[in-house]
XYZ file of C-alpha atoms in Angstrom:
623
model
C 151.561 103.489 128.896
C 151.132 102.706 125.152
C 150.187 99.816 122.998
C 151.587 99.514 119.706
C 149.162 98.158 117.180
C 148.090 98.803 113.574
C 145.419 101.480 112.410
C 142.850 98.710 112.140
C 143.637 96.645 115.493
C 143.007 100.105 117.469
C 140.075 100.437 115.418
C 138.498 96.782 116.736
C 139.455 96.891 119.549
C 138.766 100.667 120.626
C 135.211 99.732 118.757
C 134.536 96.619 121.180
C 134.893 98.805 124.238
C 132.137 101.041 123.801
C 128.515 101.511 125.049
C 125.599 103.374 125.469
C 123.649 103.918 128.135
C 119.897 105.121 128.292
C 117.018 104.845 131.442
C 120.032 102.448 133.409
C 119.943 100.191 130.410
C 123.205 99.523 129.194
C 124.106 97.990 125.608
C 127.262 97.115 123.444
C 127.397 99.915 120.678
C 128.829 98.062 118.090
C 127.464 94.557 118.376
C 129.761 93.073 115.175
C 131.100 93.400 112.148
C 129.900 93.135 108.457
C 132.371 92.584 105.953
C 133.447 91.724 102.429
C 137.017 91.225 102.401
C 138.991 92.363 99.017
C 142.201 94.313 98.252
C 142.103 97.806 100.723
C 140.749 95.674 103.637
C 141.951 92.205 103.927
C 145.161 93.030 105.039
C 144.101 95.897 107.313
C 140.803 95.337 109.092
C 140.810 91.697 107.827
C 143.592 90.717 109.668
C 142.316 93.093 112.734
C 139.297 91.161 113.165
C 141.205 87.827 113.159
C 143.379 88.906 115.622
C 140.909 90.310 117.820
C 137.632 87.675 116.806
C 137.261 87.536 120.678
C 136.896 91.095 121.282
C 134.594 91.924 118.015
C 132.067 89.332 116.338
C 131.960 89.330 112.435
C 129.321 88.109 109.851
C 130.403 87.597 106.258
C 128.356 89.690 103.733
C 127.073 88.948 99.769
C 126.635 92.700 99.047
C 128.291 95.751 100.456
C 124.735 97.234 100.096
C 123.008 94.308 102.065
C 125.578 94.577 104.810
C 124.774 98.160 105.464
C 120.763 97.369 105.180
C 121.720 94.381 107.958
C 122.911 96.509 110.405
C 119.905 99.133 109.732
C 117.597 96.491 110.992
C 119.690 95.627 113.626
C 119.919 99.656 115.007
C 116.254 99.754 114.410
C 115.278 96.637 116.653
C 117.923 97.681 119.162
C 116.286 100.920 119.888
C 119.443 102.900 118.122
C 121.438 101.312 121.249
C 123.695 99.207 119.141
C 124.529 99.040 115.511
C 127.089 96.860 113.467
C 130.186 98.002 111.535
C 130.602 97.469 107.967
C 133.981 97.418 105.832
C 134.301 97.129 102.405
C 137.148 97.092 99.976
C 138.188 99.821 97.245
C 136.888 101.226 94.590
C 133.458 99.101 93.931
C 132.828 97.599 97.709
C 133.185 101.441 98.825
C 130.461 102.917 96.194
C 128.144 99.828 96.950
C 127.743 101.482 100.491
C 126.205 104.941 99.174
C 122.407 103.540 98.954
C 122.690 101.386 102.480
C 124.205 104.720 104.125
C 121.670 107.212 102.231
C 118.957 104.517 103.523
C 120.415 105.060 107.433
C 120.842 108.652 107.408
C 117.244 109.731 105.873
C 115.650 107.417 108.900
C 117.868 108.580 111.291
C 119.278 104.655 111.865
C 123.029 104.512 113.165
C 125.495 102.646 111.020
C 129.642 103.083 111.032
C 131.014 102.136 107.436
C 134.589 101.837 107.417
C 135.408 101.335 103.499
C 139.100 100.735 102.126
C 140.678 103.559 100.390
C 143.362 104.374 97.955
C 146.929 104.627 99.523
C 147.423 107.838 101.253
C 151.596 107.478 100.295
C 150.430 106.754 96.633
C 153.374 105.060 95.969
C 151.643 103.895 92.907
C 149.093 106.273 90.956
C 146.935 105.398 89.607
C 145.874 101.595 91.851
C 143.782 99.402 90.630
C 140.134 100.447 91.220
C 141.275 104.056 91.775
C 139.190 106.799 90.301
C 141.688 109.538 89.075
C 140.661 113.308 89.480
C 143.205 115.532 88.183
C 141.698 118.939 89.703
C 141.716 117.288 93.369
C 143.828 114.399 93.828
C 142.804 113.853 97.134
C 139.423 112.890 95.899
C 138.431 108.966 95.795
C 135.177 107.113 94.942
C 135.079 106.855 98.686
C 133.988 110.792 98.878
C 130.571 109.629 97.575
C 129.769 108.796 100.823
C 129.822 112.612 101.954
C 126.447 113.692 101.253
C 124.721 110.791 102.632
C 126.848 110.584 105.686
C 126.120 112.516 109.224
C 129.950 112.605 109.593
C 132.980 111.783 107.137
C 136.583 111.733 107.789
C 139.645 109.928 105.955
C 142.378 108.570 108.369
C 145.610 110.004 106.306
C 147.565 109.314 109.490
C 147.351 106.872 112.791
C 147.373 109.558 115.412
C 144.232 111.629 113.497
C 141.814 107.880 113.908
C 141.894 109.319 118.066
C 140.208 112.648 118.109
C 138.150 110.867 114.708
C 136.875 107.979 116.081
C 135.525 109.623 119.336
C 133.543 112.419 116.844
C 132.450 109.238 115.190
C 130.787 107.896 118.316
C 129.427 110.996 119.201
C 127.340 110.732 116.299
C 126.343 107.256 116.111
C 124.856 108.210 119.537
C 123.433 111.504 119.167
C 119.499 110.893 118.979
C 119.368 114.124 116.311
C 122.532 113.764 114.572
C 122.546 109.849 114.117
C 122.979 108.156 110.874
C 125.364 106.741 108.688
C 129.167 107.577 109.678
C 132.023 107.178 107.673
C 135.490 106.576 108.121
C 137.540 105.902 105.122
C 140.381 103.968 105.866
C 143.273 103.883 103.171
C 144.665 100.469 102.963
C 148.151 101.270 103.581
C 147.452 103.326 107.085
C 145.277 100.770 108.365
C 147.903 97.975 108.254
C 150.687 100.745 109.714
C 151.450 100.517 113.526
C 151.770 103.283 116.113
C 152.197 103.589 119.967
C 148.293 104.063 120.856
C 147.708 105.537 124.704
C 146.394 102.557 126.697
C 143.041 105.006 127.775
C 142.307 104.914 124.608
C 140.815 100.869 124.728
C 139.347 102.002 128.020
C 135.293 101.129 128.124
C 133.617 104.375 126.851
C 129.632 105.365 127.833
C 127.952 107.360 125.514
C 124.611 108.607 127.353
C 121.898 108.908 124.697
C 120.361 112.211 126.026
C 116.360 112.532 126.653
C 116.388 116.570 126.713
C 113.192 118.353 128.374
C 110.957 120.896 126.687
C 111.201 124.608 127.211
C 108.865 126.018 129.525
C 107.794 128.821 127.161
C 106.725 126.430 124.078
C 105.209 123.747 126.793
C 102.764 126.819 127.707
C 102.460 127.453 124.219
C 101.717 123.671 123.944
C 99.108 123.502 126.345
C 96.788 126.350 125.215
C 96.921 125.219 121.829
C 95.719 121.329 122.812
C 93.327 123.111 125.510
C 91.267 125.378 122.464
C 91.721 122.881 119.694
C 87.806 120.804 119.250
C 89.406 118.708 116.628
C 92.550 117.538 117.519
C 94.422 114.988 115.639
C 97.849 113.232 116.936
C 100.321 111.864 114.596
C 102.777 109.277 115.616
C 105.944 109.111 113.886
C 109.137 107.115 114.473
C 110.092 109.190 117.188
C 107.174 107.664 118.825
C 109.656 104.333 118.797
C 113.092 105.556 118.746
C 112.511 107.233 122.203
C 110.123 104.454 123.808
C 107.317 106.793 123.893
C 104.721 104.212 123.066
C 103.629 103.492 126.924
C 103.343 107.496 127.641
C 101.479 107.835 124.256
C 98.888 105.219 125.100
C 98.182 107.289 128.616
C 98.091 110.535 126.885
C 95.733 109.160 124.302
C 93.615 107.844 127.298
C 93.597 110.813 129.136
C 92.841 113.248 126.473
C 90.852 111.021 124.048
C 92.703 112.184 120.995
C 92.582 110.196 118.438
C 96.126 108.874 116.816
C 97.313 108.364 113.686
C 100.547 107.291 112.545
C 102.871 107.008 109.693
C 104.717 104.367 108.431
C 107.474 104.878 110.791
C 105.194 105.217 113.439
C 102.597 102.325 113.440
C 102.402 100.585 116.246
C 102.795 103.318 118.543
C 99.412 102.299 119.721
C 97.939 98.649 118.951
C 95.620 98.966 116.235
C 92.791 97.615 118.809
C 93.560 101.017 121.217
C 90.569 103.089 121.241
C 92.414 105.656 120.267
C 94.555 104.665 117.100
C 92.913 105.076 114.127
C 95.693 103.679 111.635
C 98.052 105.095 109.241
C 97.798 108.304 107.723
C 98.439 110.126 104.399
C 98.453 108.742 100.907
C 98.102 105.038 102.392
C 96.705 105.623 105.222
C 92.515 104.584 106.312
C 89.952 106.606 105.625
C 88.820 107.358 109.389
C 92.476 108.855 109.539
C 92.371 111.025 106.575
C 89.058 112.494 107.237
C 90.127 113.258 111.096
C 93.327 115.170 108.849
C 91.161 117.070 106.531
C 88.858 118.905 109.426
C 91.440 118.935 112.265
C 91.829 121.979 113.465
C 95.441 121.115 115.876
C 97.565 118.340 114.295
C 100.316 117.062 117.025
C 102.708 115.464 115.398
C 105.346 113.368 117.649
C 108.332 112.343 115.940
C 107.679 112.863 112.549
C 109.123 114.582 109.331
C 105.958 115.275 107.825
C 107.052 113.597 104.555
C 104.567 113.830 101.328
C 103.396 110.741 101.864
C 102.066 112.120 105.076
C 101.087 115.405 104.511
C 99.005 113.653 101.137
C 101.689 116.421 99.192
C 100.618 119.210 100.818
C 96.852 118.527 99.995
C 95.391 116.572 103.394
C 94.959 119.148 106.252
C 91.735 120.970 104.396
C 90.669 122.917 107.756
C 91.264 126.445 106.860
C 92.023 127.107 111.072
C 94.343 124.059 111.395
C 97.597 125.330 113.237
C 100.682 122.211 113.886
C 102.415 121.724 117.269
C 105.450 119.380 116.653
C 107.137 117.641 119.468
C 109.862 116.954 118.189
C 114.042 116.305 119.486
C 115.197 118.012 116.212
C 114.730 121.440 115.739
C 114.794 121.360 112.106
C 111.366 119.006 112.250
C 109.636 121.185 114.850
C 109.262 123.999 113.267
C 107.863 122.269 110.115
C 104.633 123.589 108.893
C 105.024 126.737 110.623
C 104.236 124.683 113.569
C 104.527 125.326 117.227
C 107.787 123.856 118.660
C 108.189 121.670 121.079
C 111.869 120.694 121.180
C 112.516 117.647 123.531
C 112.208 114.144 123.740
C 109.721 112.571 122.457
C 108.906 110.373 126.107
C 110.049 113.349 128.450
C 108.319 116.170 126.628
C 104.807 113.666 125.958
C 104.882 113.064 129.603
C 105.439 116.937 130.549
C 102.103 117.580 128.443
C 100.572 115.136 129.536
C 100.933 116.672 133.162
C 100.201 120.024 132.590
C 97.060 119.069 130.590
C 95.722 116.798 133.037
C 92.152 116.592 133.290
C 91.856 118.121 129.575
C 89.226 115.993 127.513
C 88.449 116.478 123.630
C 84.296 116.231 123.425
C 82.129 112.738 123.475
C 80.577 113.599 120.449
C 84.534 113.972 118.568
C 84.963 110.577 120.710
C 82.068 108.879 118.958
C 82.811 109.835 115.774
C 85.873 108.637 114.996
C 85.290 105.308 116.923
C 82.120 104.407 114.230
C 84.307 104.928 111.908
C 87.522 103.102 112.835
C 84.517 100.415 113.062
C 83.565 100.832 109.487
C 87.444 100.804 108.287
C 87.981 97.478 109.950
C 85.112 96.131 108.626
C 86.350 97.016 105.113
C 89.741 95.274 106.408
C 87.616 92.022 107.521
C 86.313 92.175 103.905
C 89.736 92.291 101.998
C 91.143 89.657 104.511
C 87.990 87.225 104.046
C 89.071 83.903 101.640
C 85.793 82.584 101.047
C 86.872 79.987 98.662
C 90.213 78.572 100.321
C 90.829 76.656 97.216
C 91.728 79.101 94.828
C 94.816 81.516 94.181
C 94.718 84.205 97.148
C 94.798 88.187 96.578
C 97.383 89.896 98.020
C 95.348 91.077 100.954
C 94.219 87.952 101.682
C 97.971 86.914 102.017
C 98.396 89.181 104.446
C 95.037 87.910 105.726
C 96.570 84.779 106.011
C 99.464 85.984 107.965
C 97.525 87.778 110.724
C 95.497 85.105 111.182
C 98.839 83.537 112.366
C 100.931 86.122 114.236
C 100.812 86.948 117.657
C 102.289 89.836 119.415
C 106.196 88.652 119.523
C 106.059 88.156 115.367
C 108.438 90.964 113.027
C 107.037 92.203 109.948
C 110.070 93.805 107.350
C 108.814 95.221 104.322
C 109.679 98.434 102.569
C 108.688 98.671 98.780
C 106.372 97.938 96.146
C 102.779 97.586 96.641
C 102.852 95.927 100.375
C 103.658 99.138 102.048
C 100.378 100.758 101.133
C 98.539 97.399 101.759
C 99.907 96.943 105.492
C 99.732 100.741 106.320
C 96.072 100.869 105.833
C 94.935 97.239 106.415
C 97.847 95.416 109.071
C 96.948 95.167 112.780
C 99.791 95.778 114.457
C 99.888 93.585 117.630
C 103.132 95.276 119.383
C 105.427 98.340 119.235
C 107.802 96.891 117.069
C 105.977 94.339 114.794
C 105.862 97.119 111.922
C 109.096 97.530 110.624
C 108.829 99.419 107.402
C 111.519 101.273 105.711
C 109.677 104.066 103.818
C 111.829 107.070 104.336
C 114.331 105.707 101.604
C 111.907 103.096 100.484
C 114.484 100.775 99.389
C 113.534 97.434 97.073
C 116.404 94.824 98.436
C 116.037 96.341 101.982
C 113.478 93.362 103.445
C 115.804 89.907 103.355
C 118.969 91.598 104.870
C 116.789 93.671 107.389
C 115.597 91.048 108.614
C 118.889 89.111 109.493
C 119.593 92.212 111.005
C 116.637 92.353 113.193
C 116.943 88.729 114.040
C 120.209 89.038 115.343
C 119.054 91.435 117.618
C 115.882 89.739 118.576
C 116.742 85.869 117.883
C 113.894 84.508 119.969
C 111.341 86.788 117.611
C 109.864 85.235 114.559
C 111.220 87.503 111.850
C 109.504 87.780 108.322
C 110.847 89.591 105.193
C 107.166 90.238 103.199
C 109.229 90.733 99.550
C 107.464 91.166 96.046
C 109.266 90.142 93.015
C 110.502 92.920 92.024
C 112.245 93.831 95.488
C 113.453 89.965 95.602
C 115.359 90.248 92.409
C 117.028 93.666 93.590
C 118.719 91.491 96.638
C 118.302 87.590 97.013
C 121.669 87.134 98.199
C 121.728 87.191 101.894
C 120.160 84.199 101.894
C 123.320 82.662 101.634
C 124.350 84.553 104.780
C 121.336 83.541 106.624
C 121.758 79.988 105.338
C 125.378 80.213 106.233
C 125.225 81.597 109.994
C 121.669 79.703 110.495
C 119.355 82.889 111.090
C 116.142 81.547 111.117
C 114.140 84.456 108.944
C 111.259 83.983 107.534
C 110.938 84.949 103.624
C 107.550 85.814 102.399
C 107.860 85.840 98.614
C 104.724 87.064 96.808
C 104.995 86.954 92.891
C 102.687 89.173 91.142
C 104.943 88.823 87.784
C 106.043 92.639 87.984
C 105.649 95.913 89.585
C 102.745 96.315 91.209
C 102.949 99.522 92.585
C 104.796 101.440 90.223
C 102.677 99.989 87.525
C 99.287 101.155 89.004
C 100.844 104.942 89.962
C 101.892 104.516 85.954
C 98.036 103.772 84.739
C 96.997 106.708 86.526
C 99.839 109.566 85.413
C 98.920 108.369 81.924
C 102.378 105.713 81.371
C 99.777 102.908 80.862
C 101.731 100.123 82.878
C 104.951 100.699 80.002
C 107.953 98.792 81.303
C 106.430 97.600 84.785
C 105.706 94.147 83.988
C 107.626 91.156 84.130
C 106.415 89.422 81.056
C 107.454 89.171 77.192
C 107.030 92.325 74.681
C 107.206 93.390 71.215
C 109.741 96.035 69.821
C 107.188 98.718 71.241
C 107.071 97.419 74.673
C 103.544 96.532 74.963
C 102.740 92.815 76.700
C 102.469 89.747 74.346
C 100.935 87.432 76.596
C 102.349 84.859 79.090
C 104.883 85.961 82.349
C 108.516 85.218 82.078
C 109.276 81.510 82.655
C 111.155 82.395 86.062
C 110.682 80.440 88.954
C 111.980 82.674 91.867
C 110.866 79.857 94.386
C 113.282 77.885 92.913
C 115.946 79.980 93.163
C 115.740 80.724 96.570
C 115.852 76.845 97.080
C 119.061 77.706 95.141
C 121.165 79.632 97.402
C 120.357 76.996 100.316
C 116.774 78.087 101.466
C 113.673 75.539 102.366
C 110.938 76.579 100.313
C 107.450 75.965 100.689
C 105.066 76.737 97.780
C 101.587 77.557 98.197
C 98.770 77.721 95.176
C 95.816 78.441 97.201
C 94.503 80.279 100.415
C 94.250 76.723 102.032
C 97.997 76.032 101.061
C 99.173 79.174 102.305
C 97.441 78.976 105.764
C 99.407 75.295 106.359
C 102.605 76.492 104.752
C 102.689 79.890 107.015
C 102.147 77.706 109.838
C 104.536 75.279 109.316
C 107.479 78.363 108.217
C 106.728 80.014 111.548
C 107.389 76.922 113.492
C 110.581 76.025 111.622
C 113.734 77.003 113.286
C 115.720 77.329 109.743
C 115.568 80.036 107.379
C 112.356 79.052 105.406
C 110.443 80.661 102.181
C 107.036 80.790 101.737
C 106.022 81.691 98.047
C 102.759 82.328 96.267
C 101.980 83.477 93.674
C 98.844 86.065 93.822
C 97.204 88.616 90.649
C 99.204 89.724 88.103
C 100.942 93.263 87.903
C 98.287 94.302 85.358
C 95.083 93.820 87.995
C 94.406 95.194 90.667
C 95.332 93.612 94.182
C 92.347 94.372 95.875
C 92.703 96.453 98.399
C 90.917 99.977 99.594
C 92.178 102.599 97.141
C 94.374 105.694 98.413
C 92.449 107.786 100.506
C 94.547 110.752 99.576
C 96.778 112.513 96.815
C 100.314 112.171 96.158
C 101.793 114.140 93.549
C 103.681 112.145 90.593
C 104.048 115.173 88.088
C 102.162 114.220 84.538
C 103.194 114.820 81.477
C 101.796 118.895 80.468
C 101.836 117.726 76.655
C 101.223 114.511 75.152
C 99.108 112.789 71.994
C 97.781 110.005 74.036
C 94.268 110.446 75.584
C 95.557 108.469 78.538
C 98.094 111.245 79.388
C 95.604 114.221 78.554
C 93.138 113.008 81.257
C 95.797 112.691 84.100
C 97.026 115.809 83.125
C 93.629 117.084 84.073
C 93.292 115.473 87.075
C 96.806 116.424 88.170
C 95.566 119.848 87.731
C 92.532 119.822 89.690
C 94.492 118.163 92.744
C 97.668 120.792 92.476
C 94.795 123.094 92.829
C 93.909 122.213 96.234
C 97.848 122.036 97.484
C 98.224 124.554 100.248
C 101.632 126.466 102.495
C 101.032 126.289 105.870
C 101.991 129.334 107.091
């Protein structure tokens, strides 16, 4: 039996019918559609998802980039279970997708983009919004999308979207392959019909795999945690992805080994476990960092070992420190000349686990690092404390504010500017999702339309985007979607008149703060004085938001409050120091290298060049 339908009504409906399944728990894989309708996917996927607005669910985007950042947050609070879809038009809609799907596939995050293409008949060349090639005229803008993409096809033809759209799926699905997948879909063979084969709108289950380590590197694996004195875990988002948080907290119990984690990987233990001691690398605490320097077996779960982490190279001092990486992708466990441990990151924790049972690293290591996760949180109680309520808070004591407030069922979304490094050292993570920071792409824009995203996978959570200014301005537009569809997110909106982070990392390569403030300058780009007259508060009222401004600690206290209780999407903004001061937290506990300038006239350069040089010094290959 066939059906005869066009490219695009296959597409939705063949899309609607599948799922994946993982532990017995089974979940729609592509939860809805985002889209931006314009010419190369009105008529083709447009009209599909009218047709079929039953069978597939669809959320009207602002920016192509947004969408894809959406549907991020959404396969990152589903667990990578589910994802959305998102189509685009031609020409600009299709290039607007490239820093969403760069933003997926770094983190691992599913995401299907389906963008509109150039006619494959070409019965006019060139179209409007075509980019000509004349050595390849099979090339479109749409081929951008390659690089950043874990698989890329181009349906020329109706009968190739079968054996496509199943290698799609495959992906989406594959815990080490995931990440953005692309199907370019020129406009005239989407709205073309063919006989499809009934099976194919049969209900598909894609079983997300939870592979076993070897028995050779689990041997391997034991004898190195069983001789290690100073062992050190680090929990990365692997931790999450594969629900390894509950075996993680029993291993850590078992064996006393301490845990840090990275950004992707806090909250893997709450920050009250004996066990965690925070984030680590170039924001992480200080307990963690020191545990890094004089480990002598570093574990990481899940991780990439990205600079951040690693402090570039310079953080594990120990001269005897050896890496065992459990880890599903091959390509991270061998990192570091590490010790493999290919599996899953709940399956092969829990096979350790057994085999080292009865294992215990030393009361006096114990000790140690439990004084000092003492003395770190004191330092935290200290940047949180708002002795005088009545003046204009810091931005730690925002976040003080805020924790004050949450309880375990809150959302955090952040993922640039200064906040990152403040909540990876100083946030208390109640809950194995509450962290949700985007720091393998570290995109500014990322937090509001993340957040709708995770919302619509979690609507009974409270949801907050924490957003600087200079991240707001990148992307305020989903408001209007949030507004629109009535997503109760909450928008944090902390105004520091500039970049924060980017102008402190500027001060200390020697680029004294030049261009990182949002305030007015003379010809040679040095400050003049007062901020910009812009009123971002006010323009989030704007686009349809409630707003709630806050001047002092005591403001911001009632006006968090009252946000968390509303059930409309609601804006809290404050205004805390200026890009040009400092925002009071602990200082980096580690390196990360910014290359400075070798040469230069001005004494501010000269002296980071030096230090620069006496921190490459200390970079080291683990081999």
């Amino acid at each position: 039996m066939t059906i005869r339908l066009t490219v695009a009504q296959a597409l939705v409906r063949f899309l609607a019918v599948q799922f994946t399944e993982r532990d017995g728990e089974r979940r729609r894989l592509i939860g809805a559609t985002w889209g931006i309708f314009g010419h190369g996917n009105v008529a083709g996927l447009g009209q599909a998802l009218l047709e079929h607005r039953d069978e597939m669910p669809y959320h009207q985007g602002r920016n192509e980039q947004a969408m894809v950042h959406a549907a991020v947050g959404y396969a990152r609070q589903s667990n990578r279970l589910a994802t959305h879809a998102v189509t685009t038009s031609i020409g600009p809609g299709a290039t607007n997708l490239v820093t969403g799907a760069a933003l997926a596939t770094v983190n691992h995050l599913p995401v299907l983009l389906l963008p509109g293409d150039v006619f494959a008949t070409r019965p006019a060349d060139p179209v409007l919004q075509q980019l000509e090639v004349p050595h390849a005229a099979d090339v479109s803008v749409n081929d951008t999308l390659r690089p950043v993409s874990k698989f890329f096809d181009r349906i020329n033809r109706p009968e190739q979207l079968i054996p496509s759209a199943l290698a799609a799926l495959r992906v989406l699905t594959d815990p080490v392959e995931t990440g953005a997948v692309t199907l370019a879909l020129p406009q005239d063979v989407q709205a073309e019909a063919y006989d499809w084969p009934e099976e194919f709108f049969a209900e598909r289950v894609w079983t997300v795999r939870r592979p076993g380590a070897d028995p050779a590197e689990l041997a391997a694996a034991v004898t190195a945690v069983r001789n290690a004195r100073r062992p050190l875990v680090i929990a990365g988002g692997g931790v999450h992805h594969s629900r390894a948080e509950a075996v993680l907290a029993d291993f850590a119990e078992a064996t006393r080994i301490p845990v840090a984690s990275t950004q992707a990987g806090k909250g893997s233990l709450r920050w009250d476990h004996p066990q965690d001691v925070g984030g680590v690398g170039h924001t992480g605490t200080a307990t963690a960092d020191e545990l890094a320097r004089t480990a002598d077996l570093v574990i990481g779960i899940g991780t990439r070992y990205t600079d951040f982490t690693t402090a570039s190279g310079t953080l594990f001092e120990n001269p005897d420190v050896r890496f065992l990486n459990l880890n599903i992708a091959p390509y991270d466990g061998h990192k570091l000349a590490g010790l493999p441990l290919v599996a899953d990151a709940r399956s092969g924790l829990a096979e350790l686990r057994k085999a080292l049972d009865g294992h215990r690293t030393a009361d006096s290591y114990v000790t140690e690092y439990t004084e000092d996760k003492e003395r770190w949180e004191q330092r935290v109680d200290a940047c949180y404390e708002a002795d005088e309520p009545d003046i204009r808070p810091t931005q730690p004591q925002v976040l003080g504010a805020l924790d004050a407030l949450v309880d375990d069922t809150d959302v955090l979304v952040n993922a640039a500017g200064s906040l990152p490094g403040d909540l990876h050292r100083m946030w208390r993570a109640r809950s194995r999702d509450q962290y949700h920071l985007e720091y393998g792409y570290s995109c500014m824009g990322y937090e509001i339309p993340a957040a709708i995203g995770v919302k619509l996978a979690a609507p009974e959570r409270n949801v907050w985007a924490l957003v600087g200014d200079g991240t707001y301005l990148m992307m305020p537009t989903e408001i209007v979607t949030a507004v629109q569809e009535g997503i109760a997110i909450k928008v944090l909106l902390v105004q520091n008149h500039g970049y924060a982070s980017i102008g402190g990392l500027s001060e200390s390569v020697g680029g004294e703060r030049f261009g990182t403030a949002y305030r007015f300058t003379s010809d040679d780009g040095t400050f003049t004085g007062a901020p910009l007259p812009v009123d971002l508060a006010a323009n989030a009222a704007s686009l349809g938001m409630r707003v709630l401004r806050a001047k002092t600690v005591r403001d911001l206290r009632t006006a968090l409050a009252e946000a968390r209780a509303a059930d409309t999407p609601t804006c809290v903004y404050v205004e805390t120091e200026t890009a040009d001061t400092v925002s009071g937290p602990p200082p980096a506990q580690a390196w990360w290298d910014v290359p400075v300038a070798e040469t230069a006239t001005r004494s501010s350069a000269v002296k980071a060049r030096e230090l620069y040089e006496r921190h490459v010094s200390t970079r080291r290959r683990h081999l």
